[in-house]
PDB file of C-alpha atoms in Angstrom:
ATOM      1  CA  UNK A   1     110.812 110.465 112.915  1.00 28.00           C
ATOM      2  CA  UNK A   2     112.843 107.035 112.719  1.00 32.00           C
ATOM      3  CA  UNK A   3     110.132 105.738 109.841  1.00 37.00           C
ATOM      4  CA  UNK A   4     110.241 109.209 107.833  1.00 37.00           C
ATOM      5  CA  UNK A   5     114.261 108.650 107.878  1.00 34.00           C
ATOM      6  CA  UNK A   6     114.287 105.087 107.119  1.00 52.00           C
ATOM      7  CA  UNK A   7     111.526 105.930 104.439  1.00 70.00           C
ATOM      8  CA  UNK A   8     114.217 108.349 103.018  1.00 87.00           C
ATOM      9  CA  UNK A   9     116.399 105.873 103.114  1.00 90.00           C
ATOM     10  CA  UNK A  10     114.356 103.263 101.076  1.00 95.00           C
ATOM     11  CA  UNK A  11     113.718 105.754  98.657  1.00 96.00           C
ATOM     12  CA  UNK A  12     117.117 106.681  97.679  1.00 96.00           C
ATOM     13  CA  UNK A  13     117.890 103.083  97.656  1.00 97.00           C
ATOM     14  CA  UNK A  14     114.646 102.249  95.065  1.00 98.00           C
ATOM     15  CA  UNK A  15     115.579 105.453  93.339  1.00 98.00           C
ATOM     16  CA  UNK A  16     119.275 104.151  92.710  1.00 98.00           C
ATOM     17  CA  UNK A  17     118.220 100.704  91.616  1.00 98.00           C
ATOM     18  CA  UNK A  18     115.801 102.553  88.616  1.00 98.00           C
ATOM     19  CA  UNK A  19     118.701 104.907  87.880  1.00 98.00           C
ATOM     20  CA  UNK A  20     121.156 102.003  87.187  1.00 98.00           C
ATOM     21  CA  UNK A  21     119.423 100.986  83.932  1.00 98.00           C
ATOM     22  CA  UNK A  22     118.226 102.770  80.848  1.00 97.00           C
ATOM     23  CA  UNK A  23     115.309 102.132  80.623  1.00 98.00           C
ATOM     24  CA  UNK A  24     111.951 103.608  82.455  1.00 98.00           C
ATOM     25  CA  UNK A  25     110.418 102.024  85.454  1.00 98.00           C
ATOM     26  CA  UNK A  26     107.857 103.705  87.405  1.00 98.00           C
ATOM     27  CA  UNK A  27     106.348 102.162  91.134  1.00 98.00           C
ATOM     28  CA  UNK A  28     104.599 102.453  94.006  1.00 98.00           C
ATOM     29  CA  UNK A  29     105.704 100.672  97.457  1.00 98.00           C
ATOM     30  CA  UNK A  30     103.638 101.092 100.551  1.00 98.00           C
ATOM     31  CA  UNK A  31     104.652  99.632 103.685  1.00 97.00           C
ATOM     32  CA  UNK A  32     101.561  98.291 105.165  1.00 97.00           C
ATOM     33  CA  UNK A  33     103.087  98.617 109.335  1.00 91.00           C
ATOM     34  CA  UNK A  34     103.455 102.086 109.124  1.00 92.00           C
ATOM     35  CA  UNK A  35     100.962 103.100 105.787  1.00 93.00           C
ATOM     36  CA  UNK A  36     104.259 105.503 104.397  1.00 94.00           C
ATOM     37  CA  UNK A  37     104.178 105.223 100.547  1.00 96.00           C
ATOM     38  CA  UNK A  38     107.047 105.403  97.976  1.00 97.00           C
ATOM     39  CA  UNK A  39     106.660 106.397  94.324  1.00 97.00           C
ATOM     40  CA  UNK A  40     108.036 106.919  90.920  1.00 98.00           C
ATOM     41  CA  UNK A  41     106.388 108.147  88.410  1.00 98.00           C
ATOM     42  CA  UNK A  42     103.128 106.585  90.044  1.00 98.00           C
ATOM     43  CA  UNK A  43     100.625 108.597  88.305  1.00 98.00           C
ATOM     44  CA  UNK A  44     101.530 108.349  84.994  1.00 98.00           C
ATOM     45  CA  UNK A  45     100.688 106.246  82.356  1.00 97.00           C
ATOM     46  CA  UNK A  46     102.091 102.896  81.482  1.00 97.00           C
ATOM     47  CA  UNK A  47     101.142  99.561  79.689  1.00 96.00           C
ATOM     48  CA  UNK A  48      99.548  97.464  81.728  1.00 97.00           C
ATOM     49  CA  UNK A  49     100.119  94.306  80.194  1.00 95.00           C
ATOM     50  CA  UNK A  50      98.446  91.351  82.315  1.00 96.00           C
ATOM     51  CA  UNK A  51      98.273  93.107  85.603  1.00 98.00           C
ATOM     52  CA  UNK A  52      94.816  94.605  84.009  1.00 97.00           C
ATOM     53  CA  UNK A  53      93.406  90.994  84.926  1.00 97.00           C
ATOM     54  CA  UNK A  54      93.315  91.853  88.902  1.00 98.00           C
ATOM     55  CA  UNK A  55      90.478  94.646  87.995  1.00 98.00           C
ATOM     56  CA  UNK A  56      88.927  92.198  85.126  1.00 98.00           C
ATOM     57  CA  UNK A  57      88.731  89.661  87.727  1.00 98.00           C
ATOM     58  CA  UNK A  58      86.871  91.966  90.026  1.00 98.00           C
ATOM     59  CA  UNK A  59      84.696  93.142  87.213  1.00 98.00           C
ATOM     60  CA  UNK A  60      83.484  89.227  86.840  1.00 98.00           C
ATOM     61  CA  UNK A  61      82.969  89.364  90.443  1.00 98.00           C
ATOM     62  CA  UNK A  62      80.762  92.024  90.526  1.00 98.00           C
ATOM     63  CA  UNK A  63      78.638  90.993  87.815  1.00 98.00           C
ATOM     64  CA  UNK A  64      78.346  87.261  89.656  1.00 98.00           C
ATOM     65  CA  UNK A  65      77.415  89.182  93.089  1.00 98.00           C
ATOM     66  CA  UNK A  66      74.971  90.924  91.092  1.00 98.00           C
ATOM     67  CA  UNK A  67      73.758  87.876  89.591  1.00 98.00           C
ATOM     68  CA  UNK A  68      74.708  88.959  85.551  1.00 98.00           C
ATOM     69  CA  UNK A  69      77.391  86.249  85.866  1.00 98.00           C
ATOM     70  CA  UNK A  70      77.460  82.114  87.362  1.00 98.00           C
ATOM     71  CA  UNK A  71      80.816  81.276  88.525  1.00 98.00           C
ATOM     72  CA  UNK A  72      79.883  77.755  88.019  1.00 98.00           C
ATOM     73  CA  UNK A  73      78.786  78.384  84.431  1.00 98.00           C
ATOM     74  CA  UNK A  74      80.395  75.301  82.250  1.00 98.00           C
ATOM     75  CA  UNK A  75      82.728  76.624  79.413  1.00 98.00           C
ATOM     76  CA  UNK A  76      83.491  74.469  76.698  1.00 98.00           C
ATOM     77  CA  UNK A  77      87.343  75.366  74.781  1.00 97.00           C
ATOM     78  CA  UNK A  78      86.759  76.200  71.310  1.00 96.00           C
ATOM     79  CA  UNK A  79      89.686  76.507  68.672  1.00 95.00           C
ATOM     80  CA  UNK A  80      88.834  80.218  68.165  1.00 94.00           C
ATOM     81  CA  UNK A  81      89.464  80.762  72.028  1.00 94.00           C
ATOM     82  CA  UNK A  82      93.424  79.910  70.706  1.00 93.00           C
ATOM     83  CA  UNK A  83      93.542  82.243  67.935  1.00 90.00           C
ATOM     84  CA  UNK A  84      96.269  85.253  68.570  1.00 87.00           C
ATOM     85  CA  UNK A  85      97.038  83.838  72.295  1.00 88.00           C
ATOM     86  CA  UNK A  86     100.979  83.691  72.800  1.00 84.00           C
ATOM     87  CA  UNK A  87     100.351  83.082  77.291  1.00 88.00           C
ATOM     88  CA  UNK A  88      99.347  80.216  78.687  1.00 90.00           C
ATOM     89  CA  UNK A  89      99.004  76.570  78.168  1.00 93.00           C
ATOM     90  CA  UNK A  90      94.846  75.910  77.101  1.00 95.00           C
ATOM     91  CA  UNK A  91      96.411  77.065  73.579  1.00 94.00           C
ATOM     92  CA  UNK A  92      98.102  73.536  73.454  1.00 95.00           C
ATOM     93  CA  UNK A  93      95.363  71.268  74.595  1.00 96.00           C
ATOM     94  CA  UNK A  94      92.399  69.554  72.878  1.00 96.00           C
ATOM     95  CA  UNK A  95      89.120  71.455  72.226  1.00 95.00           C
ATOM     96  CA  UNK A  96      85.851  70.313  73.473  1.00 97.00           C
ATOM     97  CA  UNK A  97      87.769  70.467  77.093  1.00 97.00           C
ATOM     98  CA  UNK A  98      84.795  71.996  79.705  1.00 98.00           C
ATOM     99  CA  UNK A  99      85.654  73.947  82.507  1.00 98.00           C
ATOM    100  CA  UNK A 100      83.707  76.513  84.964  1.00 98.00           C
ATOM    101  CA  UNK A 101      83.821  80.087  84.901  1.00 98.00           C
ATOM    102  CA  UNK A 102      85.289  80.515  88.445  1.00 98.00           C
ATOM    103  CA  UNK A 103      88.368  77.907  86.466  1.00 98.00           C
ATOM    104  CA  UNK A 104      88.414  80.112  83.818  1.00 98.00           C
ATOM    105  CA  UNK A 105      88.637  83.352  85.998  1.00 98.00           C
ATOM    106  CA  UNK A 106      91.889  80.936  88.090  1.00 97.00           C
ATOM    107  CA  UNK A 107      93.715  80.226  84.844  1.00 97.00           C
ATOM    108  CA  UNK A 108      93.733  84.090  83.662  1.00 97.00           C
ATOM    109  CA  UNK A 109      95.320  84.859  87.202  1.00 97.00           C
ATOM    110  CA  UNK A 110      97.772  82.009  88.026  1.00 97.00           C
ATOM    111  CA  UNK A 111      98.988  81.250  84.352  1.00 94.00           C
ATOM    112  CA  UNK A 112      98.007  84.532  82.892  1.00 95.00           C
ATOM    113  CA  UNK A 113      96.447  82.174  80.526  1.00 96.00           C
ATOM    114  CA  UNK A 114      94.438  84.408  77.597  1.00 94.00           C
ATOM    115  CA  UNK A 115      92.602  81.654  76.356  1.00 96.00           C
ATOM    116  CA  UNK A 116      90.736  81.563  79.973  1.00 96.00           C
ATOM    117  CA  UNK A 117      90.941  85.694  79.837  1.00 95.00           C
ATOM    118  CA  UNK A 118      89.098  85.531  76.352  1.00 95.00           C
ATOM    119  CA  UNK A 119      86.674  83.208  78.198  1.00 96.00           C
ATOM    120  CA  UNK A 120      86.016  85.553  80.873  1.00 97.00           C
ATOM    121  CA  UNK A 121      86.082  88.703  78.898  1.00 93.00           C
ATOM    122  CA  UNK A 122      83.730  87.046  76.405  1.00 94.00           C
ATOM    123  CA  UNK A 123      80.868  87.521  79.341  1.00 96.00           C
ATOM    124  CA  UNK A 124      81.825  91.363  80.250  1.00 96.00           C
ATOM    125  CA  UNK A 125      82.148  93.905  77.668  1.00 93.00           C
ATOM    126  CA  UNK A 126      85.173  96.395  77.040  1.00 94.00           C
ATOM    127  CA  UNK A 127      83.342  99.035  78.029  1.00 95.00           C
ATOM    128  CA  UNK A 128      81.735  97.342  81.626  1.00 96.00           C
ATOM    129  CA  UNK A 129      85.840  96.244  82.905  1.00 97.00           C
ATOM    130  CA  UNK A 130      86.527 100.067  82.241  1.00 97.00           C
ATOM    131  CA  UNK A 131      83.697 101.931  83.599  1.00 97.00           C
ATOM    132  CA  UNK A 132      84.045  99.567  86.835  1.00 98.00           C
ATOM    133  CA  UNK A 133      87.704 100.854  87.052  1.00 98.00           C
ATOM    134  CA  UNK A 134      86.497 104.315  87.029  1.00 97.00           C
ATOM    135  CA  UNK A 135      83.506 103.864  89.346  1.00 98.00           C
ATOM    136  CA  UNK A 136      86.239 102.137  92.349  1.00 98.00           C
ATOM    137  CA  UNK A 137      88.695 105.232  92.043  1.00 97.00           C
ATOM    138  CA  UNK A 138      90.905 103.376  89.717  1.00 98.00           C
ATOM    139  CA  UNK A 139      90.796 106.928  87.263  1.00 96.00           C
ATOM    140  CA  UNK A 140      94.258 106.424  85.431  1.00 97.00           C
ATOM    141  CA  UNK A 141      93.328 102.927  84.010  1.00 98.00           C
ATOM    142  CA  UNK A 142      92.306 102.579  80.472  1.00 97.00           C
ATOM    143  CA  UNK A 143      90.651  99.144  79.093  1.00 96.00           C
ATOM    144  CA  UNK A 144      91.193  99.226  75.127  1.00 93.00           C
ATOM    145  CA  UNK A 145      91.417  96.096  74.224  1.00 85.00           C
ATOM    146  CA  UNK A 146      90.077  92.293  74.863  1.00 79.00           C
ATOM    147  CA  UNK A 147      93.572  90.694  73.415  1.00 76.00           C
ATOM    148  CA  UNK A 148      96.105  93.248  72.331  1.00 73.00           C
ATOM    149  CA  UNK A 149      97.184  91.612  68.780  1.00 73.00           C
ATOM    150  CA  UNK A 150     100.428  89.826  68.473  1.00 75.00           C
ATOM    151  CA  UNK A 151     101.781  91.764  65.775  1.00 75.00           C
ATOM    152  CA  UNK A 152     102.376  94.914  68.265  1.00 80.00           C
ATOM    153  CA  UNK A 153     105.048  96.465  67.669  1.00 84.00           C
ATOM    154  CA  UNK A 154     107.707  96.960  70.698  1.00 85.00           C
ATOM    155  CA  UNK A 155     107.535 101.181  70.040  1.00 86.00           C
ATOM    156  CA  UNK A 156     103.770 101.337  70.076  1.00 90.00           C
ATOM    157  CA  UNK A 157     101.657 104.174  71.622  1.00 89.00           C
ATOM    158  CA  UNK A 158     100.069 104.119  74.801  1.00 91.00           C
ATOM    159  CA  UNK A 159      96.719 104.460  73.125  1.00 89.00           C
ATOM    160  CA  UNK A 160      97.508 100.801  71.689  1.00 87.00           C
ATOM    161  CA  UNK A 161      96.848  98.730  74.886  1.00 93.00           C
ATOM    162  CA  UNK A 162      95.193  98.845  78.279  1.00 95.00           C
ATOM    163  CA  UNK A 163      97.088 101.173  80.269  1.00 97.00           C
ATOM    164  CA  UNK A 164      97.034 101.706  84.240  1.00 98.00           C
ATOM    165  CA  UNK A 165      99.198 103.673  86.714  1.00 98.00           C
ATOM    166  CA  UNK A 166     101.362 102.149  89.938  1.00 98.00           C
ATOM    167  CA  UNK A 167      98.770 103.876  92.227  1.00 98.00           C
ATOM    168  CA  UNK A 168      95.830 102.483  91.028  1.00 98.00           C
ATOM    169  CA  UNK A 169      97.651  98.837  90.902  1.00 98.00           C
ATOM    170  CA  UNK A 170      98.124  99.584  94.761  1.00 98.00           C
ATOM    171  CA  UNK A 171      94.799 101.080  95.687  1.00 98.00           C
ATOM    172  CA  UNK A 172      93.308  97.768  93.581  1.00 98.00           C
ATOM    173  CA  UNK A 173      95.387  95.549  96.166  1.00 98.00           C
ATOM    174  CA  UNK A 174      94.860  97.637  98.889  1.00 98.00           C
ATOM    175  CA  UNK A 175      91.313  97.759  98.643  1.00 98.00           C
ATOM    176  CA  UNK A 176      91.125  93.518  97.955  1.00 98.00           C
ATOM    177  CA  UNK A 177      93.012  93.303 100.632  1.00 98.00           C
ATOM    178  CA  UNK A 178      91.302  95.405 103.024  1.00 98.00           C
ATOM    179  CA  UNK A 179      87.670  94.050 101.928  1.00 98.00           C
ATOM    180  CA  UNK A 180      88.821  91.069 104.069  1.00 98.00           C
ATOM    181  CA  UNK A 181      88.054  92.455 107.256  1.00 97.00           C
ATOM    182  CA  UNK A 182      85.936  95.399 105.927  1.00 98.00           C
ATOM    183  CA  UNK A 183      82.624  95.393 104.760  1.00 97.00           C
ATOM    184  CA  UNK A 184      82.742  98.762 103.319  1.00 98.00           C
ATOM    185  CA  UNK A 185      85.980  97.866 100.640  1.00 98.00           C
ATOM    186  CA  UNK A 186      83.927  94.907  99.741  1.00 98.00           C
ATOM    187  CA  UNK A 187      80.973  97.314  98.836  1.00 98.00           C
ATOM    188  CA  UNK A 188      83.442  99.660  97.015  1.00 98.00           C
ATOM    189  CA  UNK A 189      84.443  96.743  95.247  1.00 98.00           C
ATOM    190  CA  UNK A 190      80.957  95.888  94.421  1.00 98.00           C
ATOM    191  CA  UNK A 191      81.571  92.509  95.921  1.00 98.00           C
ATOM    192  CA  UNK A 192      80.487  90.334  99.050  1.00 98.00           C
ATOM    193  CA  UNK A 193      83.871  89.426 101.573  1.00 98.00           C
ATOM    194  CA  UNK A 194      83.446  86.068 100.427  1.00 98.00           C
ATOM    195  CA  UNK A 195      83.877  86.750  97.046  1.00 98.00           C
ATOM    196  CA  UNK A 196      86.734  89.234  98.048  1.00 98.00           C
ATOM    197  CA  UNK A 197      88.257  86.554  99.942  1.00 98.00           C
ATOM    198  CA  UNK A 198      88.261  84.552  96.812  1.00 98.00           C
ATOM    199  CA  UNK A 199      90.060  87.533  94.894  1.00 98.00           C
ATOM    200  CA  UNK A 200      92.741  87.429  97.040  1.00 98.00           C
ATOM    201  CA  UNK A 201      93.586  84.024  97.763  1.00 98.00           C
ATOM    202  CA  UNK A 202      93.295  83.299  93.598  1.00 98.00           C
ATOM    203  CA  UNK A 203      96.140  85.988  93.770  1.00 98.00           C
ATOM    204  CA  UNK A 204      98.017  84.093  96.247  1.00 98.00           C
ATOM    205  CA  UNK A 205      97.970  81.316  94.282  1.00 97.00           C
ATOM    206  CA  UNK A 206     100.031  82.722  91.494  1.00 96.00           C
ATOM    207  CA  UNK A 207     102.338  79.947  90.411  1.00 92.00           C
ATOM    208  CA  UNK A 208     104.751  82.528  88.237  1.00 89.00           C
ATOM    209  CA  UNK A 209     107.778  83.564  90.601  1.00 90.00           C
ATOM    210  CA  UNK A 210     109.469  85.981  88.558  1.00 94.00           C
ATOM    211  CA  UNK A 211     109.395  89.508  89.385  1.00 98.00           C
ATOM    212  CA  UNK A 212     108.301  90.441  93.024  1.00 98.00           C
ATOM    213  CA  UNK A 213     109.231  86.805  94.362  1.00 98.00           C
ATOM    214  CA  UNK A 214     112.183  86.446  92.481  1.00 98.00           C
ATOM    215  CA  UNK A 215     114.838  88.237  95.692  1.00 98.00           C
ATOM    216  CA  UNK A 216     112.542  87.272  98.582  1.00 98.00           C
ATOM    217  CA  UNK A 217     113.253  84.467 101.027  1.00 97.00           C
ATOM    218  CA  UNK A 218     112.221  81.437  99.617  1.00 93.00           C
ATOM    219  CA  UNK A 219     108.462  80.288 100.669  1.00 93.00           C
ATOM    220  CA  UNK A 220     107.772  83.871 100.950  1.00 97.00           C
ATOM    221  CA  UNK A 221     104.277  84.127  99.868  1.00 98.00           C
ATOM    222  CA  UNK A 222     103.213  86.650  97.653  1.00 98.00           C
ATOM    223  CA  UNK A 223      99.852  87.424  96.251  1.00 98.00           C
ATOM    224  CA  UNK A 224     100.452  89.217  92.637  1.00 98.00           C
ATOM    225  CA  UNK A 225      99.612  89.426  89.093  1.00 98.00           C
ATOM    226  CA  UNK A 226     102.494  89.902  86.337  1.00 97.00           C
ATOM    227  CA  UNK A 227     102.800  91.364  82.662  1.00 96.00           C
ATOM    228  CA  UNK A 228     104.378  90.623  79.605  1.00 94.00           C
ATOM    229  CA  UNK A 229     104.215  93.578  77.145  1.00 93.00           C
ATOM    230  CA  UNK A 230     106.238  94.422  73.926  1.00 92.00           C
ATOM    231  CA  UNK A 231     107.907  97.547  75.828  1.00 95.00           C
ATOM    232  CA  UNK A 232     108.337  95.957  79.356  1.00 96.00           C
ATOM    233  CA  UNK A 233     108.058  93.628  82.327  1.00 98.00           C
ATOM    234  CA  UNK A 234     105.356  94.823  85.261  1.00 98.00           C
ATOM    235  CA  UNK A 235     104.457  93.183  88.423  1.00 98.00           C
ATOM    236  CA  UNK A 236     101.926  94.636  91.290  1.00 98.00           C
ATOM    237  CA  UNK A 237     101.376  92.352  94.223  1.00 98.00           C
ATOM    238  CA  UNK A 238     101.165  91.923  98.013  1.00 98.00           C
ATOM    239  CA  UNK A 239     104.045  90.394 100.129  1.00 98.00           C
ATOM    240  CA  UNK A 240     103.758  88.732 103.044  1.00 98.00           C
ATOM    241  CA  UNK A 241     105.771  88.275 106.004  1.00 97.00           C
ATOM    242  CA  UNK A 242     104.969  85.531 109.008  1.00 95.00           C
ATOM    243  CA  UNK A 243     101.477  85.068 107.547  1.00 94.00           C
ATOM    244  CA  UNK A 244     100.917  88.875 107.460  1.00 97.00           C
ATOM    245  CA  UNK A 245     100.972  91.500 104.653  1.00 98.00           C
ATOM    246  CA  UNK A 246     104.091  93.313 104.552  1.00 98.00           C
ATOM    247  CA  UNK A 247     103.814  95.644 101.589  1.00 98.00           C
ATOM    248  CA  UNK A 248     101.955  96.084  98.495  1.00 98.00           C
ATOM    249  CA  UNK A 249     104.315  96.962  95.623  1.00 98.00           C
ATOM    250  CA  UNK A 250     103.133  97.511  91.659  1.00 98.00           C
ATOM    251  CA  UNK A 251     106.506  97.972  89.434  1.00 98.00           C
ATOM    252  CA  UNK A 252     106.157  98.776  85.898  1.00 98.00           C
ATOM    253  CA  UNK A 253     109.131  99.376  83.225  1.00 98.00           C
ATOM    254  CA  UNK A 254     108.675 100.717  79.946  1.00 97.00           C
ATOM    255  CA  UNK A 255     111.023 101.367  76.798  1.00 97.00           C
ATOM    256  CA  UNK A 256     112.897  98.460  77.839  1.00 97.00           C
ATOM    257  CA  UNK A 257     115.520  97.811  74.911  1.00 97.00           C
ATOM    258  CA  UNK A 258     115.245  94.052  73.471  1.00 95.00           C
ATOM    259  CA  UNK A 259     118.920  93.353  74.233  1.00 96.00           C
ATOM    260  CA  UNK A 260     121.073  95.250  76.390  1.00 97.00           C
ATOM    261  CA  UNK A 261     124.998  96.837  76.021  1.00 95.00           C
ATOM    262  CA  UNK A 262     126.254  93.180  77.103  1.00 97.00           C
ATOM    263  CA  UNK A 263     123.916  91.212  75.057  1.00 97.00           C
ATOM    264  CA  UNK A 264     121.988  90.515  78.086  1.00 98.00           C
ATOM    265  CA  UNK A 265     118.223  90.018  76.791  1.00 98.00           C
ATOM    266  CA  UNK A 266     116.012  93.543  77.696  1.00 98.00           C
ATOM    267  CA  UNK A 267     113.239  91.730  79.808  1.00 97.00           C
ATOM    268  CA  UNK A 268     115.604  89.785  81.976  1.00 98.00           C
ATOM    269  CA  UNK A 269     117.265  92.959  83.486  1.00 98.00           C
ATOM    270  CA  UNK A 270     113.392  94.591  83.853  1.00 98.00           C
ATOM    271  CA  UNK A 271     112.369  91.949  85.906  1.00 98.00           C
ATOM    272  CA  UNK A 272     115.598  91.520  88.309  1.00 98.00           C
ATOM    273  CA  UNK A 273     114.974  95.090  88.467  1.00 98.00           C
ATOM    274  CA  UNK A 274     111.464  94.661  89.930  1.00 98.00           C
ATOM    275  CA  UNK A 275     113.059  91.952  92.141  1.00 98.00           C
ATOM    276  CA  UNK A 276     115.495  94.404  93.511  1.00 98.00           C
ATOM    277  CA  UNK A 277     113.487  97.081  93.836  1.00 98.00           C
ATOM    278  CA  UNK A 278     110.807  94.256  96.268  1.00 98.00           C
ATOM    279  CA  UNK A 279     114.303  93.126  98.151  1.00 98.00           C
ATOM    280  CA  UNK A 280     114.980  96.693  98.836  1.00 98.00           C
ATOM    281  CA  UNK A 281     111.650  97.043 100.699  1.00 97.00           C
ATOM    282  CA  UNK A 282     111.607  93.823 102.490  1.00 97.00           C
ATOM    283  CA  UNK A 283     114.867  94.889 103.830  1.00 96.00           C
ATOM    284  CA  UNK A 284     114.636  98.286 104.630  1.00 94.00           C
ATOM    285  CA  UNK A 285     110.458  97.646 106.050  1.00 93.00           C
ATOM    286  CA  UNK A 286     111.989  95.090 108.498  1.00 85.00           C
ATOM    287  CA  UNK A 287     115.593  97.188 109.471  1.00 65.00           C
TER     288      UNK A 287
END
C-alpha cells in the first residue's frame, strides 16, 4: 500500500513537471526495487532521434553472435562517411583514419557520433535494424532512415524519421539489463551475456551528461543514450544508485518551440525538463 501511494505521489509530481511547459513530453519511469511503472503518453509515437542507436547497436550484435558481422573488422574513414553528419567529432578529423567495428559501434553510443553510426549501419540494412525491433517486442519502433537529412524541417511528420515509443525504450533497457544475469533476455536479444554485457557497459560509458544526469548527485552513474531531433530533446537510460540499478527512465518531448516566452532557447527547457522529471524519481524511489 505505502509503494502504490508513494507511486501516486511520483506521478502527480512527473505529471506537474510536463504540465509546466508547452510543449509535449511523453515517458516511462519504472522503479526497478519495487517493478511499479509510471507513464505518459508511453505508447505513442514520437521521434526517436539518437536513442534508436541502443536497438541498432543490438542489431550489430546479433549479426556478430551470428557470425554476419566481426567486431574487430578494420574500418577505414572516408570523406563520404562526413557528408550530411551535424553529431560528433570523426566529421573534423583526417580521412584514411582506421578503426574497428566494435570502435565504431562505441563512438555511435558515447558521442552519438553519425559518422561511426553510418559505419555501422553501412553493414546492416534498414530493413534488418527494424525487423529485429519487431522480432524482440519492440512493436511501436519504426527504422526509416540511415541519416535523417539535415535540411528537416522542425514541423516534420512522424513518417519523416525513425520513431519509437517510451515503453519500448524501457523494455530495450530492461531487457539489456536483465540479459546480465539471464540467459533467456540474452537469447531474446539474440545475443550471448558477454556480448550483452558489452551493450550495457558501452551505455555506461556515455560521456554526454545532459538530460537524465543533468539533476542527479554528481558521480551518479547512468547508463543512457540521448537525442537531438528538429522537434525535441529525448533521453532513455538506466540510473544507478550504490552500484545498483535504480530505475530505467526513457523521456521524450516533442513540438518543442525553438525559443521560448522569455527568449530562453526551446531545447534547453526540454532537457532540464527530462532532468527534473529523473530528480523527481530518484527522490521519490528513495523517500
Amino acid at each position: 500500500m505505502t509503494t502504490m501511494i508513494e507511486t501516486g505521489k511520483l506521478a502527480e509530481r512527473l505529471n506537474a513537471i510536463c504540465d509546466a511547459q508547452p510543449f509535449v513530453t511523453r515517458f516511462m519511469v519504472r522503479a526497478l526495487g519495487s517493478g511499479e511503472t509510471i507513464g505518459r503518453g508511453a505508447d505513442e509515437e514520437t521521434p526517436s532521434a539518437s536513442t534508436r542507436k541502443t536497438s541498432i547497436m543490438m542489431a550489430a550484435l546479433k549479426a556478430a553472435h551470428e557470425g554476419r558481422l566481426d567486431l574487430d573488422e578494420q574500418i577505414t574513414y572516408e570523406k563520404r562517411f562526413a557528408e550530411e553528419v551535424a553529431s560528433g567529432m570523426f566529421r573534423y578529423l583526417t580521412p584514411g583514419i582506421v578503426i574497428s567495428l566494435r570502435d565504431a559501434i562505441t563512438g555511435m553510443m558515447v558521442l552519438s557520433d553519425n559518422v561511426c553510426t553510418k559505419m555501422v549501419f553501412e553493414r546492416l540494412t534498414l530493413e534488418e535494424v527494424d525487423s529485429y525491433c519487431k522480432s524482440i517486442g519492440m512493436t511501436g519502433t519504426n527504422h526509416r532512415f540511415l541519416i535523417p537529412p539535415l535540411a528537416l524541417s522542425p514541423d516534420h511528420s512522424l513518417k519523416a524519421v525513425t520513431t519509437t515509443t517510451a515503453r519500448d525504450q524501457v523494455y530495450l533497457l530492461q531487457t539489456i539489463l536483465d540479459a546480465q544475469d539471464a540467459q533467456e533476455a540474452a537469447d531474446r536479444l539474440g545475443c550471448s551475456q558477454a556480448l550483452c554485457a558489452y551493450a550495457l557497459q558501452t551505455l555506461k560509458n556515455q560521456i554526454l551528461r545532459y538530460a537524465i544526469p543533468s539533476r542527479l548527485p554528481f558521480g551518479v552513474l547512468v547508463a543512457h543514450k540521448g537525442g537531438t531531433g528538429k522537434r525535441g530533446r529525448m533521453n532513455a537510460g538506466i540510473v544507478y544508485r550504490d552500484g545498483s540499478p535504480f530505475f530505467i527512465i526513457a523521456a521524450f518531448t516533442d513540438d518543442v518551440p525553438q525559443e521560448m516566452p522569455d527568449g530562453t532557447p526551446g531545447y534547453t527547457v526540454a532537457l532540464e525538463t527530462i532532468g527534473r522529471l529523473s530528480r523527481a524519481c530518484w527522490d521519490e524511489f528513495q523517500s
